Amino acid sequence: MKILTSTVARVLFAIPFLVFGINHFIKADMLAGMVPSFAPGGILWVYLTGIILVLGALTFISGKFANYGGYAIAGFLIITVLTVQIPGLSNPQTAMMAFTGMLKDTGLAGGALLLAGLASTKQQTA
């Protein structure tokens, strides 16, 4: 039963990242507007983060290299908090959404790191 629940949990955790990653390619022009102005490259960041999200999700689903996928997704989420969510707190019109996004992304980064740590432990004992 533990294997079943941990597999289901990994897949359920991965599905939103897979969908968001695919969305980075489908809606790249729209998402390019969210790239911070200090980051050169604009839309290239959208595609890069889309790749990170899709590959990270696939590592969770497959169970192979999930530690690297977890680190990549957690890194992406932490960078998002620092460059998008926290600066959004200064605008009264976006502060509540930024605060909610900051808490959500922080929690998801914690979950990604947890899965990465569990995958690392599993590889060491195998």
mmCIF file of C-alpha atoms in Angstrom:
data_model
loop_
_atom_site.group_PDB
_atom_site.id
_atom_site.type_symbol
_atom_site.label_atom_id
_atom_site.label_comp_id
_atom_site.label_asym_id
_atom_site.label_seq_id
_atom_site.Cartn_x
_atom_site.Cartn_y
_atom_site.Cartn_z
ATOM 1 C CA MET A 1 0.000 0.000 0.000
ATOM 2 C CA LYS A 2 2.871 2.394 0.796
ATOM 3 C CA ILE A 3 4.269 2.039 -2.722
ATOM 4 C CA LEU A 4 0.836 2.724 -4.216
ATOM 5 C CA THR A 5 0.227 5.832 -2.125
ATOM 6 C CA SER A 6 3.721 7.231 -2.684
ATOM 7 C CA THR A 7 3.397 6.663 -6.443
ATOM 8 C CA VAL A 8 -0.022 8.321 -6.550
ATOM 9 C CA ALA A 9 1.303 11.220 -4.452
ATOM 10 C CA ARG A 10 4.282 11.720 -6.802
ATOM 11 C CA VAL A 11 2.044 11.701 -9.872
ATOM 12 C CA LEU A 12 -0.545 14.038 -8.331
ATOM 13 C CA PHE A 13 2.231 16.430 -7.294
ATOM 14 C CA ALA A 14 3.734 16.317 -10.791
ATOM 15 C CA ILE A 15 0.585 16.889 -12.874
ATOM 16 C CA PRO A 16 0.257 20.655 -12.215
ATOM 17 C CA PHE A 17 3.949 21.187 -13.007
ATOM 18 C CA LEU A 18 3.565 19.255 -16.250
ATOM 19 C CA VAL A 19 0.508 21.295 -17.238
ATOM 20 C CA PHE A 20 2.172 24.600 -16.288
ATOM 21 C CA GLY A 21 5.316 23.589 -18.163
ATOM 22 C CA ILE A 22 3.359 22.805 -21.330
ATOM 23 C CA ASN A 23 1.500 26.092 -20.840
ATOM 24 C CA HIS A 24 4.864 27.891 -20.962
ATOM 25 C CA PHE A 25 5.168 26.798 -24.587
ATOM 26 C CA ILE A 26 1.540 27.354 -25.587
ATOM 27 C CA LYS A 27 1.230 30.805 -23.932
ATOM 28 C CA ALA A 28 4.872 31.925 -24.172
ATOM 29 C CA ASP A 29 4.049 35.413 -25.486
ATOM 30 C CA MET A 30 1.648 36.112 -22.632
ATOM 31 C CA LEU A 31 4.025 34.746 -19.982
ATOM 32 C CA ALA A 32 6.960 36.752 -21.366
ATOM 33 C CA GLY A 33 5.361 39.834 -19.803
ATOM 34 C CA MET A 34 5.938 38.311 -16.358
ATOM 35 C CA VAL A 35 9.705 38.012 -16.836
ATOM 36 C CA PRO A 36 11.377 40.647 -14.622
ATOM 37 C CA SER A 37 12.711 43.591 -16.628
ATOM 38 C CA PHE A 38 16.222 43.133 -15.212
ATOM 39 C CA ALA A 39 16.497 39.637 -16.757
ATOM 40 C CA PRO A 40 17.778 39.815 -20.338
ATOM 41 C CA GLY A 41 16.341 37.348 -22.809
ATOM 42 C CA GLY A 42 12.618 37.791 -22.100
ATOM 43 C CA ILE A 43 10.825 34.909 -23.778
ATOM 44 C CA LEU A 44 13.861 32.613 -23.538
ATOM 45 C CA TRP A 45 13.277 32.467 -19.768
ATOM 46 C CA VAL A 46 9.708 31.347 -20.402
ATOM 47 C CA TYR A 47 10.913 28.462 -22.577
ATOM 48 C CA LEU A 48 13.703 27.542 -20.145
ATOM 49 C CA THR A 49 11.347 27.425 -17.181
ATOM 50 C CA GLY A 50 8.869 25.436 -19.273
ATOM 51 C CA ILE A 51 11.571 22.843 -19.921
ATOM 52 C CA ILE A 52 12.453 22.741 -16.215
ATOM 53 C CA LEU A 53 8.813 22.241 -15.227
ATOM 54 C CA VAL A 54 8.126 19.526 -17.812
ATOM 55 C CA LEU A 55 11.338 17.597 -17.118
ATOM 56 C CA GLY A 56 10.901 17.954 -13.359
ATOM 57 C CA ALA A 57 7.353 16.632 -13.584
ATOM 58 C CA LEU A 58 8.470 13.704 -15.739
ATOM 59 C CA THR A 59 11.148 12.775 -13.193
ATOM 60 C CA PHE A 60 8.483 12.670 -10.466
ATOM 61 C CA ILE A 61 6.118 10.605 -12.612
ATOM 62 C CA SER A 62 8.787 8.129 -13.705
ATOM 63 C CA GLY A 63 10.542 8.014 -10.341
ATOM 64 C CA LYS A 64 13.895 8.238 -12.121
ATOM 65 C CA PHE A 65 16.200 11.146 -11.244
ATOM 66 C CA ALA A 66 13.409 12.582 -9.073
ATOM 67 C CA ASN A 67 16.018 14.117 -6.786
ATOM 68 C CA TYR A 68 17.319 16.297 -9.636
ATOM 69 C CA GLY A 69 13.796 17.151 -10.760
ATOM 70 C CA GLY A 70 12.894 18.142 -7.214
ATOM 71 C CA TYR A 71 15.933 20.385 -6.884
ATOM 72 C CA ALA A 72 15.220 22.018 -10.264
ATOM 73 C CA ILE A 73 11.557 22.689 -9.535
ATOM 74 C CA ALA A 74 12.323 23.935 -6.013
ATOM 75 C CA GLY A 75 14.987 26.259 -7.424
ATOM 76 C CA PHE A 76 12.558 27.575 -10.023
ATOM 77 C CA LEU A 77 9.906 28.205 -7.375
ATOM 78 C CA ILE A 78 12.294 29.963 -5.005
ATOM 79 C CA ILE A 79 13.550 32.183 -7.827
ATOM 80 C CA THR A 80 9.915 32.948 -8.721
ATOM 81 C CA VAL A 81 9.206 33.971 -5.137
ATOM 82 C CA LEU A 82 12.267 36.235 -5.058
ATOM 83 C CA THR A 83 11.850 37.849 -8.491
ATOM 84 C CA VAL A 84 8.078 37.893 -9.078
ATOM 85 C CA GLN A 85 6.096 37.394 -5.874
ATOM 86 C CA ILE A 86 8.073 39.535 -3.430
ATOM 87 C CA PRO A 87 8.370 42.516 -5.824
ATOM 88 C CA GLY A 88 4.606 42.179 -6.433
ATOM 89 C CA LEU A 89 3.970 42.878 -2.759
ATOM 90 C CA SER A 90 4.880 46.531 -3.256
ATOM 91 C CA ASN A 91 1.931 47.174 -5.596
ATOM 92 C CA PRO A 92 -1.346 47.558 -3.663
ATOM 93 C CA GLN A 93 -3.313 46.206 -6.642
ATOM 94 C CA THR A 94 -1.305 42.967 -6.837
ATOM 95 C CA ALA A 95 -0.200 42.566 -3.207
ATOM 96 C CA MET A 96 -2.830 39.999 -2.197
ATOM 97 C CA MET A 97 -2.218 37.827 -5.281
ATOM 98 C CA ALA A 98 1.538 38.137 -4.774
ATOM 99 C CA PHE A 99 1.228 37.181 -1.110
ATOM 100 C CA THR A 100 -0.908 34.149 -1.966
ATOM 101 C CA GLY A 101 1.484 33.167 -4.772
ATOM 102 C CA MET A 102 4.473 33.596 -2.478
ATOM 103 C CA LEU A 103 3.006 31.248 0.140
ATOM 104 C CA LYS A 104 1.885 28.716 -2.495
ATOM 105 C CA ASP A 105 5.249 28.669 -4.265
ATOM 106 C CA THR A 106 7.129 28.429 -0.961
ATOM 107 C CA GLY A 107 5.024 25.432 0.091
ATOM 108 C CA LEU A 108 5.413 23.749 -3.290
ATOM 109 C CA ALA A 109 9.183 24.302 -3.149
ATOM 110 C CA GLY A 110 9.163 22.554 0.218
ATOM 111 C CA GLY A 111 7.237 19.638 -1.279
ATOM 112 C CA ALA A 112 9.637 19.419 -4.220
ATOM 113 C CA LEU A 113 12.605 19.384 -1.834
ATOM 114 C CA LEU A 114 10.903 16.696 0.253
ATOM 115 C CA LEU A 115 10.454 14.503 -2.818
ATOM 116 C CA ALA A 116 14.057 15.203 -3.850
ATOM 117 C CA GLY A 117 15.279 14.166 -0.413
ATOM 118 C CA LEU A 118 13.184 11.002 -0.403
ATOM 119 C CA ALA A 119 14.433 10.100 -3.879
ATOM 120 C CA SER A 120 18.050 10.660 -2.771
ATOM 121 C CA THR A 121 17.537 8.425 0.273
ATOM 122 C CA LYS A 122 15.931 5.750 -1.903
ATOM 123 C CA GLN A 123 18.887 5.800 -4.335
ATOM 124 C CA GLN A 124 21.409 5.486 -1.482
ATOM 125 C CA THR A 125 19.673 2.442 -0.034
ATOM 126 C CA ALA A 126 19.236 0.705 -3.392
#
